[in-house]
């Protein structure tokens, strides 16, 4: 299909400063495959870069001067240092764009930047950053400088402003559209005016027939509707559609027709086919009734249109996400906090890809497993994934990838790692996983060899009773063993931690904290974050709270958003009181501190003593079963084929024929010694183990080949010191 419609794909303010949110890139990639003309723009970064210039700040300070408002002392300080901010803003933005690295030395001296309240948290800067280096310290200081300016905006003229969340409180659990509607009908804010300037320029440049607004989070909704409002007023012939994570989870039961004063269509779930059919409708090829999963307003009522018989586009045919049109060199690499995983999210630009649509597990009872983006699991081949990686490298010049899967499947991760190594791609990547037993030490070493640097996974509640209730499919001991495997291979581990799941007792919360303390003390987890359980409408818990020991406090479904469900735990535990203690303890554990503090130290109320043995995690790690090899496992040699040499060894008057393999790793060289007969067969079979082969040999096939060429059993070879050296260096069973 070659569409005559020009589509403008828009990410409204604000998502991330360091990298584009990938939704428009995904959709543009598909539109490219059907020859549909489209352009994309990230209005979040556009607004930030328009504001944080000398002219933009001058406009800000002038606006503040023109309004009658009583500034607090912190804001007065920033205004009094106006000339310093005007002089430093453009060099700082350039530095955060990685264009002015030598400025780090001046920034780190602490006399270059004007400092306000955000810098009060810096007493422990050296402790928090350790020896990460001057660039990182300077980047963190520059980030605080921008946050000071954001505080000035928020506390003086624009209460909705925030770098990654714009007017989010208006959209969070917004059962009624009234607060948002009232705000949208007030005069535009300071940031709104800048948004309108940026949007107007894009509309004049591209003259779109259709504008698609991607709204992944509550913090994007206000900005999206402001965009729709501007388009309706100034470009009334342009149609406006909205899709993304927020409408998919929050607006499925929308009843308030006023939303359609700002937009024309809402599409639900995967956007490729609905967008394609919307284009065909605007071209006059199909009627409204033949759209797919689309909400619109007709005769004053909201209509759900789903008459198309076409299936969704298979994940293998959605195309490579395209970043064409996004000015990737203008994004800002910031360091907001010192959490190692959060740093990956905010510092540096990552190409975003997905290994598999949906979740292969789809059982966790707190998760929205009833929704399409999780329940419809569809993996694609490693060859397609690596092809898309190569396409994105050619597009962007970047070799870093964030796989944004719900939970990347271990078997597919193995195949992707093998394909990366087979193609000799030098890439860096990270993703989200489940801590399941298939992540053996050998598989983790393979992932590391392919460029994996970090994984994040849900430990959730470190309690076996609650993990079973959640249907996570793991135990705490298993998590300890798997995280040990990742850490030993050099892959950083981040754990999602949850408290407040229904029926969780005070004792279980304390015991869970003790488990987490031990995991950090033993170094098998390096990063973590506590979340208080939230009940969502599309999860098993949300759909049947009573079955999980919870009671919904929602009297009736509102007319606007419906996702978060207020609830109470029928066991009566007040989970919220643990929040600050859990946060403080984790901050210290992440920095290797305070492991010897009693758990009571973190709370200002009495807690029970933990019932967990101080050696529980250590014992679990010691009982790690290791790689349990079966004949169906693949046997892989990941290094250059070692050179074999044969020699005669004399010892105690006896001579024996030996074979020595010289193994070269990137860091060192080692030797593996075998008998002559063993070495001759291994030398012959080594090529079958390398990644140059299209099909990897299995352990069973290798066993057969070895024993057919040698009178001794493979088991004898596997017990030899030489084999252990091969296993330690580059021979993996996965």
XYZ file of C-alpha atoms in Angstrom:
734
model
C 0.000 0.000 0.000
C 1.399 3.376 -1.008
C -0.437 6.041 0.976
C -0.928 9.595 -0.236
C -1.441 10.696 3.346
C 1.453 12.350 5.164
C 1.571 11.258 8.797
C 3.362 13.127 11.576
C 4.278 10.830 14.474
C 4.648 12.820 17.699
C 5.986 12.003 21.161
C 4.551 14.777 23.389
C 6.439 16.181 26.405
C 8.063 14.563 28.339
C 9.601 11.060 28.412
C 13.415 10.890 28.524
C 16.171 13.398 27.939
C 18.799 10.909 26.784
C 17.071 8.857 24.100
C 13.830 8.879 22.093
C 10.941 6.844 23.418
C 10.709 4.103 20.753
C 6.972 4.039 19.952
C 7.120 6.410 16.975
C 10.259 4.663 15.688
C 8.429 1.313 15.832
C 5.423 2.695 13.969
C 7.522 4.523 11.399
C 9.456 1.304 10.775
C 6.205 -0.422 9.870
C 4.882 2.482 7.788
C 8.112 2.335 5.798
C 7.370 -1.310 4.897
C 4.019 -0.303 3.327
C 5.463 2.809 1.629
C 3.380 5.165 3.759
C 4.942 8.620 4.040
C 5.657 9.647 7.621
C 7.816 11.942 9.724
C 8.488 11.716 13.442
C 9.311 14.272 16.091
C 10.048 14.140 19.816
C 8.476 17.352 21.083
C 9.827 16.637 24.562
C 13.466 17.150 23.597
C 12.457 19.960 21.212
C 10.820 21.899 24.058
C 13.732 21.282 26.434
C 16.267 22.500 23.868
C 14.154 25.563 23.052
C 13.855 26.428 26.732
C 17.410 25.764 27.850
C 19.173 28.282 25.659
C 20.249 31.815 26.472
C 17.168 33.172 24.696
C 14.888 30.626 26.342
C 16.120 31.426 29.840
C 15.920 35.140 29.137
C 12.270 34.591 28.239
C 11.828 32.608 31.469
C 13.369 35.237 33.728
C 11.407 38.013 31.989
C 8.150 36.093 32.442
C 8.868 35.630 36.154
C 9.644 39.335 36.481
C 6.318 40.230 34.848
C 4.101 38.185 37.164
C 3.169 39.106 40.671
C 4.240 36.120 42.696
C 5.994 35.775 46.027
C 9.084 33.698 45.377
C 10.577 31.432 48.018
C 14.195 31.982 49.059
C 15.524 29.278 46.744
C 13.809 30.761 43.688
C 14.959 34.264 44.695
C 18.527 32.947 44.783
C 18.249 31.541 41.253
C 16.754 34.778 39.915
C 19.534 36.809 41.566
C 22.084 34.611 39.766
C 20.347 35.123 36.406
C 23.463 36.364 34.606
C 25.395 33.271 35.701
C 22.662 30.997 34.385
C 22.490 32.867 31.081
C 26.249 32.592 30.671
C 26.452 28.872 31.457
C 23.294 27.327 30.001
C 24.442 26.750 26.425
C 27.887 25.346 27.364
C 26.166 22.986 29.823
C 23.672 21.732 27.240
C 26.556 21.174 24.830
C 28.439 19.259 27.526
C 25.418 17.035 28.225
C 25.194 16.375 24.482
C 28.746 14.993 24.664
C 30.043 17.855 22.508
C 32.152 19.692 25.068
C 33.846 17.051 27.277
C 36.717 19.211 28.547
C 34.203 21.412 30.386
C 33.968 18.580 32.952
C 37.115 19.850 34.687
C 35.618 23.284 35.324
C 32.253 21.893 36.378
C 33.793 19.440 38.845
C 35.694 22.248 40.595
C 32.330 23.508 41.929
C 32.974 27.159 41.073
C 31.697 27.162 37.470
C 27.986 26.525 37.971
C 25.541 28.570 40.056
C 24.130 26.264 42.727
C 20.710 26.228 44.415
C 18.798 23.750 46.577
C 19.409 20.626 44.473
C 23.090 20.813 45.373
C 22.378 20.392 49.082
C 22.325 16.630 48.567
C 25.977 16.613 47.569
C 27.651 16.080 50.935
C 28.351 12.501 49.976
C 29.147 13.001 46.296
C 32.542 11.316 46.422
C 31.127 8.448 48.457
C 28.184 7.970 46.120
C 30.236 8.073 42.936
C 33.361 6.345 44.218
C 36.007 6.356 41.527
C 33.694 6.688 38.532
C 35.637 9.677 37.293
C 35.446 13.367 36.643
C 33.107 13.119 33.647
C 30.434 11.368 35.694
C 30.728 13.799 38.600
C 30.458 16.733 36.223
C 27.469 15.179 34.455
C 25.687 14.735 37.782
C 26.436 18.341 38.797
C 25.164 19.585 35.430
C 22.002 17.528 35.929
C 21.413 19.141 39.342
C 21.901 22.551 37.718
C 19.105 21.797 35.230
C 16.890 20.454 38.021
C 17.365 23.722 39.915
C 16.042 25.567 36.868
C 13.153 23.106 36.577
C 12.293 23.828 40.226
C 12.279 27.542 39.453
C 9.812 27.021 36.602
C 7.582 24.712 38.640
C 7.547 26.860 41.763
C 6.983 30.172 40.024
C 5.040 30.131 36.755
C 4.277 26.564 35.638
C 3.307 24.080 38.382
C 2.945 21.253 35.850
C 6.551 21.371 34.617
C 8.877 18.371 34.972
C 11.600 16.847 32.809
C 10.000 13.434 32.427
C 6.495 13.976 33.787
C 4.417 16.860 32.500
C 1.227 17.511 34.525
C 1.325 13.855 35.554
C -0.756 14.357 38.689
C -3.703 15.399 36.476
C -3.592 12.037 34.696
C -2.699 9.581 37.470
C -5.774 7.527 38.359
C -7.897 10.208 36.703
C -11.340 8.628 37.094
C -12.813 11.987 36.105
C -11.720 14.101 33.158
C -12.766 17.288 34.976
C -9.378 18.425 36.413
C -7.590 17.836 33.121
C -10.378 19.447 31.120
C -10.337 22.540 33.336
C -6.561 22.864 32.974
C -6.748 22.506 29.200
C -9.281 25.326 29.067
C -7.080 27.724 31.032
C -4.520 30.000 29.416
C -1.476 28.066 28.149
C 1.395 27.851 30.614
C 4.957 28.996 29.983
C 5.986 25.520 28.790
C 2.774 25.213 26.757
C 3.716 28.303 24.765
C 7.117 26.823 23.937
C 5.420 23.549 22.979
C 3.082 25.430 20.657
C 6.009 27.211 19.006
C 7.744 23.882 18.340
C 4.561 22.183 17.131
C 3.639 25.076 14.839
C 7.034 24.870 13.163
C 6.631 21.113 12.550
C 3.102 21.511 11.195
C 4.197 24.233 8.785
C 7.208 22.183 7.694
C 5.456 18.840 7.108
C 1.791 19.782 6.477
C 0.499 16.441 7.785
C -2.909 14.991 7.007
C -2.761 12.887 10.168
C -0.952 13.483 13.457
C -0.423 10.389 15.632
C 0.262 11.196 19.281
C 2.087 8.505 21.231
C 1.145 8.607 24.925
C 3.105 5.970 26.837
C 2.717 7.445 30.340
C 0.335 9.608 32.380
C 2.948 12.375 32.190
C 2.494 12.608 28.412
C -1.274 12.964 28.339
C -1.545 16.672 29.136
C 1.102 17.534 26.529
C -0.639 15.318 23.961
C -3.995 16.997 24.506
C -2.413 20.444 24.346
C -0.992 19.386 20.949
C -4.428 18.192 19.834
C -5.996 21.418 21.052
C -3.517 23.520 19.066
C -4.032 21.437 15.922
C -7.832 21.681 16.201
C -7.608 25.464 16.472
C -4.954 26.184 13.856
C -5.070 23.178 11.489
C -8.697 21.992 11.688
C -8.436 19.797 8.581
C -5.670 17.719 10.161
C -6.900 14.577 11.895
C -5.438 13.628 15.297
C -5.075 10.064 16.601
C -3.756 8.923 19.959
C -2.312 5.570 20.982
C 0.259 4.075 23.318
C 0.606 2.608 26.781
C -1.632 5.109 28.583
C -4.765 4.679 26.469
C -4.107 0.926 26.236
C -4.234 0.537 30.017
C -6.295 3.515 31.200
C -8.828 4.435 28.510
C -10.290 1.098 27.437
C -13.605 1.954 29.158
C -13.673 5.653 28.241
C -17.114 7.258 28.593
C -16.338 10.993 28.641
C -16.910 12.271 25.119
C -15.194 15.605 25.895
C -11.818 13.978 25.189
C -12.730 14.080 21.504
C -12.698 17.862 21.545
C -8.907 17.446 21.387
C -8.442 14.347 19.234
C -10.363 12.388 16.591
C -9.328 8.780 17.212
C -7.887 6.532 19.932
C -6.326 3.248 18.825
C -5.804 0.397 21.292
C -3.064 -2.241 21.603
C -0.582 -2.845 18.749
C -0.730 0.205 16.524
C 0.480 -1.061 13.160
C -2.757 -2.414 11.683
C -5.047 0.229 13.243
C -2.793 2.981 11.862
C -2.705 1.398 8.417
C -6.502 1.148 8.293
C -6.851 4.702 9.562
C -4.734 5.874 6.632
C -6.903 3.870 4.237
C -10.014 5.461 5.746
C -8.613 8.973 5.344
C -7.886 8.143 1.706
C -11.508 7.126 1.261
C -10.731 3.450 0.692
C -12.641 2.046 3.681
C -15.461 3.242 5.918
C -15.205 4.029 9.607
C -16.819 0.702 10.447
C -13.847 -1.161 8.988
C -11.269 0.354 11.342
C -9.585 -1.849 13.942
C -9.699 -1.334 17.747
C -10.430 2.362 17.339
C -12.495 4.710 19.493
C -14.066 7.830 17.995
C -16.956 10.194 18.593
C -20.111 9.940 16.491
C -23.294 11.922 17.120
C -22.171 12.882 20.593
C -21.363 9.303 21.641
C -18.162 7.296 21.846
C -18.096 4.439 19.344
C -15.756 1.441 19.359
C -14.897 0.505 15.769
C -13.510 -2.978 15.161
C -15.086 -4.212 11.931
C -11.878 -5.048 10.091
C -11.291 -8.731 9.371
C -7.557 -8.178 8.877
C -5.357 -9.746 11.582
C -2.677 -7.834 13.424
C 0.646 -7.501 11.651
C 2.915 -10.425 12.633
C 5.810 -9.232 14.754
C 8.238 -10.623 12.176
C 6.733 -8.266 9.568
C 6.608 -5.008 11.527
C 9.956 -3.868 10.124
C 13.014 -2.361 11.758
C 12.252 0.580 14.062
C 13.369 3.712 12.246
C 14.908 6.754 13.926
C 14.882 8.744 10.692
C 14.081 12.390 11.353
C 15.046 12.367 15.037
C 18.127 14.462 15.782
C 19.892 11.892 17.908
C 22.967 14.028 18.617
C 20.816 16.566 20.475
C 19.696 14.302 23.327
C 21.152 14.902 26.786
C 23.047 12.282 28.771
C 22.197 13.074 32.367
C 22.964 11.375 35.670
C 20.058 12.031 38.009
C 20.780 9.569 40.807
C 23.513 7.111 41.534
C 21.448 3.937 41.162
C 23.466 1.930 38.595
C 20.476 0.705 36.582
C 18.683 4.042 36.637
C 21.889 5.477 35.279
C 21.615 3.197 32.229
C 18.120 4.550 31.643
C 19.148 8.210 31.756
C 22.769 8.357 30.569
C 23.657 7.597 26.971
C 21.516 6.868 23.930
C 20.215 3.363 23.336
C 18.649 1.839 20.265
C 15.390 0.238 21.402
C 14.344 -3.184 20.144
C 12.108 -6.043 21.235
C 13.100 -9.695 21.038
C 9.559 -11.025 21.415
C 6.084 -9.521 21.476
C 4.382 -10.184 24.808
C 5.575 -12.279 27.731
C 6.463 -15.970 27.520
C 5.551 -16.460 31.210
C 2.359 -14.350 31.510
C 1.361 -15.758 34.899
C 2.344 -13.084 37.444
C -0.841 -12.170 39.272
C 0.075 -8.492 39.791
C 0.725 -7.963 36.069
C -1.673 -6.840 33.303
C -1.595 -10.283 31.706
C -5.099 -9.870 30.269
C -3.893 -7.162 27.874
C -2.618 -7.832 24.381
C 0.877 -6.432 24.876
C 1.559 -9.138 27.470
C -0.743 -12.078 26.722
C -0.024 -12.411 22.989
C 3.460 -13.915 22.999
C 5.154 -13.937 19.601
C 8.929 -14.391 19.335
C 10.918 -13.865 16.161
C 14.119 -15.472 14.958
C 17.565 -14.438 16.140
C 18.435 -13.766 12.518
C 15.653 -11.165 12.190
C 16.616 -9.573 15.511
C 20.283 -9.258 14.564
C 19.310 -7.979 11.125
C 17.291 -5.244 12.799
C 20.240 -4.484 15.071
C 22.520 -4.071 12.061
C 19.935 -1.845 10.361
C 19.739 0.394 13.431
C 23.518 0.605 13.721
C 23.614 1.789 10.110
C 20.833 4.297 10.825
C 22.138 5.763 14.044
C 25.850 4.971 14.271
C 25.122 3.677 17.802
C 25.966 0.136 18.895
C 24.123 0.165 22.242
C 20.782 -1.653 22.510
C 18.078 -1.771 25.151
C 15.748 -4.707 24.545
C 12.465 -3.516 26.007
C 10.824 -6.928 26.425
C 8.430 -7.672 29.255
C 10.788 -10.565 29.992
C 13.289 -11.730 27.404
C 13.035 -15.514 26.840
C 16.250 -17.364 27.849
C 16.221 -19.666 24.801
C 15.860 -16.719 22.414
C 18.521 -14.739 24.308
C 20.856 -17.698 23.769
C 20.177 -17.730 20.023
C 20.564 -13.953 19.747
C 23.893 -14.113 21.605
C 25.135 -16.873 19.291
C 24.021 -14.923 16.218
C 25.719 -11.737 17.475
C 28.970 -13.645 17.940
C 28.547 -15.486 14.639
C 28.162 -12.174 12.781
C 31.084 -10.706 14.747
C 28.949 -7.759 15.854
C 30.547 -5.612 18.544
C 27.541 -4.366 20.490
C 26.472 -3.496 24.038
C 23.034 -4.517 25.255
C 20.783 -4.990 28.288
C 17.270 -6.208 28.930
C 14.613 -7.341 31.404
C 14.362 -10.998 32.463
C 12.847 -13.449 34.917
C 15.361 -14.917 37.365
C 14.725 -18.471 36.263
C 16.991 -21.491 36.504
C 17.677 -21.645 32.757
C 20.131 -18.787 33.272
C 23.026 -21.111 34.052
C 26.579 -19.907 34.542
C 27.443 -20.957 30.976
C 24.481 -19.139 29.451
C 25.395 -16.005 31.415
C 28.985 -16.242 30.125
C 27.640 -16.563 26.572
C 25.418 -13.491 27.020
C 28.376 -11.547 28.387
C 30.543 -12.575 25.438
C 27.887 -11.220 23.069
C 27.882 -7.787 24.738
C 25.264 -8.064 27.498
C 26.201 -5.693 30.326
C 23.126 -5.692 32.565
C 19.814 -7.369 33.301
C 16.875 -6.259 35.389
C 14.444 -8.736 36.840
C 11.655 -9.012 39.334
C 12.579 -10.511 42.663
C 9.385 -8.742 43.774
C 8.859 -10.045 47.334
C 11.749 -12.028 48.808
C 9.345 -14.520 50.376
C 8.688 -17.971 48.942
C 5.077 -17.940 50.174
C 4.348 -14.670 48.403
C 6.334 -15.590 45.298
C 4.079 -18.611 44.963
C 0.995 -16.444 45.513
C 2.271 -14.052 42.855
C 2.950 -17.073 40.581
C 6.400 -15.744 39.794
C 7.677 -19.249 39.177
C 10.901 -18.741 41.149
C 12.128 -19.144 44.718
C 14.424 -16.840 46.668
C 17.178 -19.487 46.593
C 16.847 -19.757 42.822
C 17.053 -15.980 42.445
C 20.235 -15.980 44.542
C 21.810 -18.659 42.352
C 20.845 -16.997 39.075
C 21.996 -13.546 40.173
C 25.271 -15.146 41.262
C 25.641 -16.617 37.767
C 25.078 -13.233 36.140
C 27.388 -11.405 38.530
C 30.172 -13.977 38.151
C 30.025 -13.494 34.383
C 30.389 -9.711 34.756
C 26.756 -8.763 34.049
C 25.211 -6.184 36.407
C 21.963 -7.218 38.110
C 19.102 -4.893 39.024
C 16.215 -6.258 41.091
C 12.682 -4.938 41.092
C 11.472 -5.243 44.677
C 7.876 -5.070 45.843
C 6.256 -4.583 49.217
C 2.610 -4.478 50.191
C 1.272 -7.425 48.195
C -2.063 -8.475 49.722
C -1.709 -10.619 52.862
C 1.986 -9.714 53.239
C 2.667 -9.567 56.960
C 4.961 -7.224 58.841
C 7.188 -10.236 59.535
C 7.409 -11.072 55.822
C 8.379 -7.485 54.976
C 11.181 -7.558 57.542
C 12.338 -10.997 56.367
C 12.230 -9.812 52.763
C 14.482 -6.866 53.665
C 16.921 -9.257 55.347
C 17.048 -11.381 52.182
C 17.764 -8.253 50.145
C 20.470 -7.183 52.611
C 22.218 -10.534 52.212
C 21.950 -10.444 48.397
C 23.688 -7.054 48.342
C 26.230 -7.974 51.004
C 27.274 -11.034 48.996
C 27.494 -8.879 45.878
C 25.150 -10.889 43.671
C 22.807 -7.918 43.172
C 24.241 -4.479 42.480
C 21.127 -2.355 41.976
C 17.536 -2.386 43.142
C 14.394 -0.381 43.680
C 11.433 -0.881 46.038
C 7.914 -0.348 44.677
C 4.754 -0.446 46.759
C 2.251 -2.867 45.233
C -0.364 -1.203 43.032
C -3.526 -3.043 42.055
C -4.359 -2.599 38.382
C -7.640 -3.312 36.648
C -6.246 -5.737 34.079
C -4.300 -7.989 36.454
C -5.646 -11.161 38.100
C -5.493 -9.402 41.486
C -7.395 -6.407 40.147
C -10.024 -8.568 38.456
C -10.610 -10.717 41.563
C -9.231 -8.917 44.656
C -11.028 -11.076 47.207
C -9.245 -14.211 45.984
C -5.950 -12.594 46.965
C -6.965 -11.194 50.339
C -7.680 -7.643 49.165
C -10.749 -5.447 49.009
C -11.358 -2.918 46.251
C -12.291 0.544 47.520
C -13.501 1.667 44.097
C -17.233 2.321 44.376
C -17.765 2.492 40.629
C -15.737 2.833 37.454
C -15.187 6.453 36.479
C -15.994 7.985 33.110
C -12.375 8.611 32.162
C -9.265 6.618 33.128
C -9.525 3.234 34.780
C -6.428 1.286 35.813
C -5.147 1.787 39.361
C -7.649 0.457 41.884
C -7.579 1.805 45.456
C -7.710 -1.126 47.837
C -7.078 -2.310 51.331
C -5.335 -5.405 52.607
C -7.876 -7.461 54.519
C -5.080 -8.645 56.795
C -4.836 -5.069 58.029
C -1.092 -4.459 57.581
C -0.171 -0.816 56.969
C 2.378 -1.309 54.208
C 3.044 2.377 53.547
C 4.867 2.872 56.864
C 7.748 0.730 55.592
C 8.419 2.920 52.550
C 11.091 5.266 53.906
C 12.994 2.591 55.823
C 13.136 0.307 52.794
C 14.340 3.191 50.628
C 17.075 4.305 53.030
C 18.388 0.816 53.658
C 18.549 0.031 49.943
C 20.410 3.252 49.165
C 23.103 2.277 51.653
C 23.266 -1.358 50.581
C 23.771 -0.278 46.961
C 26.823 1.647 48.101
C 28.222 -1.240 50.106
C 27.449 0.348 53.462
C 25.634 -0.464 56.696
C 25.338 -4.215 56.227
C 26.092 -4.615 59.932
C 23.254 -2.312 61.003
C 20.331 -4.078 62.703
C 17.218 -3.816 60.528
C 15.513 -1.852 63.301
C 17.946 1.000 62.535
C 16.001 1.883 59.371
C 12.603 2.329 61.004
C 11.246 4.750 63.591
C 8.722 2.210 64.864
C 9.141 -1.240 66.363
C 9.595 -4.089 63.896
C 9.890 -7.811 64.664
C 13.236 -9.578 64.590
C 13.946 -11.312 61.305
C 13.429 -15.062 61.205
C 15.903 -15.482 58.345
C 19.233 -17.166 59.003
C 22.180 -14.798 58.409
C 23.612 -17.488 56.115
C 20.485 -18.256 54.083
C 21.538 -16.602 50.814
C 25.131 -17.760 51.203
C 23.950 -21.361 51.581
C 21.707 -21.020 48.519
C 24.642 -19.810 46.462
C 26.865 -22.614 47.721
C 24.171 -25.088 46.665
C 24.077 -23.695 43.124
C 23.743 -26.798 40.933
C 25.810 -25.183 38.166
C 25.304 -25.975 34.495
C 23.346 -29.224 34.276
C 24.492 -30.530 30.903
C 22.222 -32.681 28.749
C 22.962 -34.198 25.357
C 20.563 -31.670 23.776
C 22.591 -28.684 24.979
C 24.747 -26.857 22.475
C 28.515 -27.069 22.826
C 30.209 -23.849 21.742
C 33.782 -22.592 21.529
C 33.685 -18.797 21.720
C 37.392 -17.992 21.241
C 39.791 -18.390 18.295
C 40.638 -22.050 17.678
C 43.656 -22.813 19.876
C 46.891 -23.977 18.282
C 47.801 -27.591 19.102
C 51.358 -28.816 19.619
C 52.508 -32.339 20.468
C 55.441 -33.183 22.687
C 56.981 -35.949 24.777
C 56.933 -35.612 28.545
C 59.486 -37.445 30.723
C 58.664 -38.017 34.375
C 60.184 -40.535 36.829
C 61.887 -42.382 34.031
C 58.714 -42.726 32.015
C 57.756 -40.942 28.839
C 54.275 -40.020 27.657
C 52.966 -38.336 24.538
C 51.076 -35.117 25.238
C 49.150 -32.440 23.359
C 49.138 -28.800 24.390
C 46.501 -26.300 23.210
C 47.500 -22.641 23.470
C 44.363 -20.577 24.198
C 44.318 -16.814 23.649
C 41.682 -14.683 25.331
C 41.557 -10.893 25.037
C 43.233 -10.599 28.426
C 45.685 -13.517 28.674
C 46.909 -16.823 27.294
C 46.436 -20.255 28.868
C 47.338 -23.816 28.020
C 45.226 -26.959 28.189
C 47.116 -30.258 28.366
C 45.733 -33.564 27.064
C 47.053 -36.986 26.156
C 48.190 -37.352 22.560
C 45.147 -39.393 21.577
C 42.766 -36.939 23.244
C 44.514 -33.991 21.616
C 44.421 -35.549 18.137
C 40.667 -36.049 18.306
C 40.014 -32.630 19.850
C 42.164 -30.938 17.241
C 40.072 -32.615 14.566
C 36.741 -31.723 16.229
C 37.486 -28.126 17.285
C 36.141 -26.595 14.031
C 32.733 -28.178 14.738
C 32.540 -26.216 17.997
C 33.107 -22.747 16.573
C 30.497 -20.127 15.866
C 31.353 -20.192 12.175
C 29.016 -23.158 11.771
C 25.442 -22.358 10.764
C 24.186 -25.106 13.091
C 25.802 -25.596 16.479
C 26.790 -29.100 17.510
C 25.042 -30.613 20.524
C 26.856 -32.191 23.446
C 25.361 -35.563 22.453
C 26.622 -35.322 18.864
C 30.051 -34.235 20.087
C 30.137 -37.187 22.473
C 29.358 -39.555 19.588
C 31.982 -37.979 17.352
C 34.631 -38.112 20.062
C 34.014 -41.736 20.983
C 33.917 -42.834 17.338
C 37.414 -41.381 16.899
C 38.853 -42.550 20.209
C 38.818 -45.769 22.155
C 38.233 -43.982 25.495
C 34.904 -42.677 26.729
C 33.944 -39.017 26.548
C 33.329 -39.070 30.325
C 37.062 -39.627 30.891
C 37.861 -36.601 28.715
C 35.290 -34.491 30.564
C 36.996 -35.252 33.898
C 40.464 -34.254 32.669
C 42.269 -31.101 33.780
C 42.632 -30.000 30.169
C 38.865 -30.146 29.603
C 38.314 -28.057 32.745
C 40.722 -25.462 31.335
C 38.718 -25.357 28.098
C 35.499 -24.989 30.101
C 36.997 -22.156 32.157
C 38.135 -20.188 29.114
C 35.887 -20.491 26.086
C 33.982 -23.797 25.974
C 30.313 -23.351 26.900
C 27.439 -25.771 27.300
C 24.214 -23.869 26.674
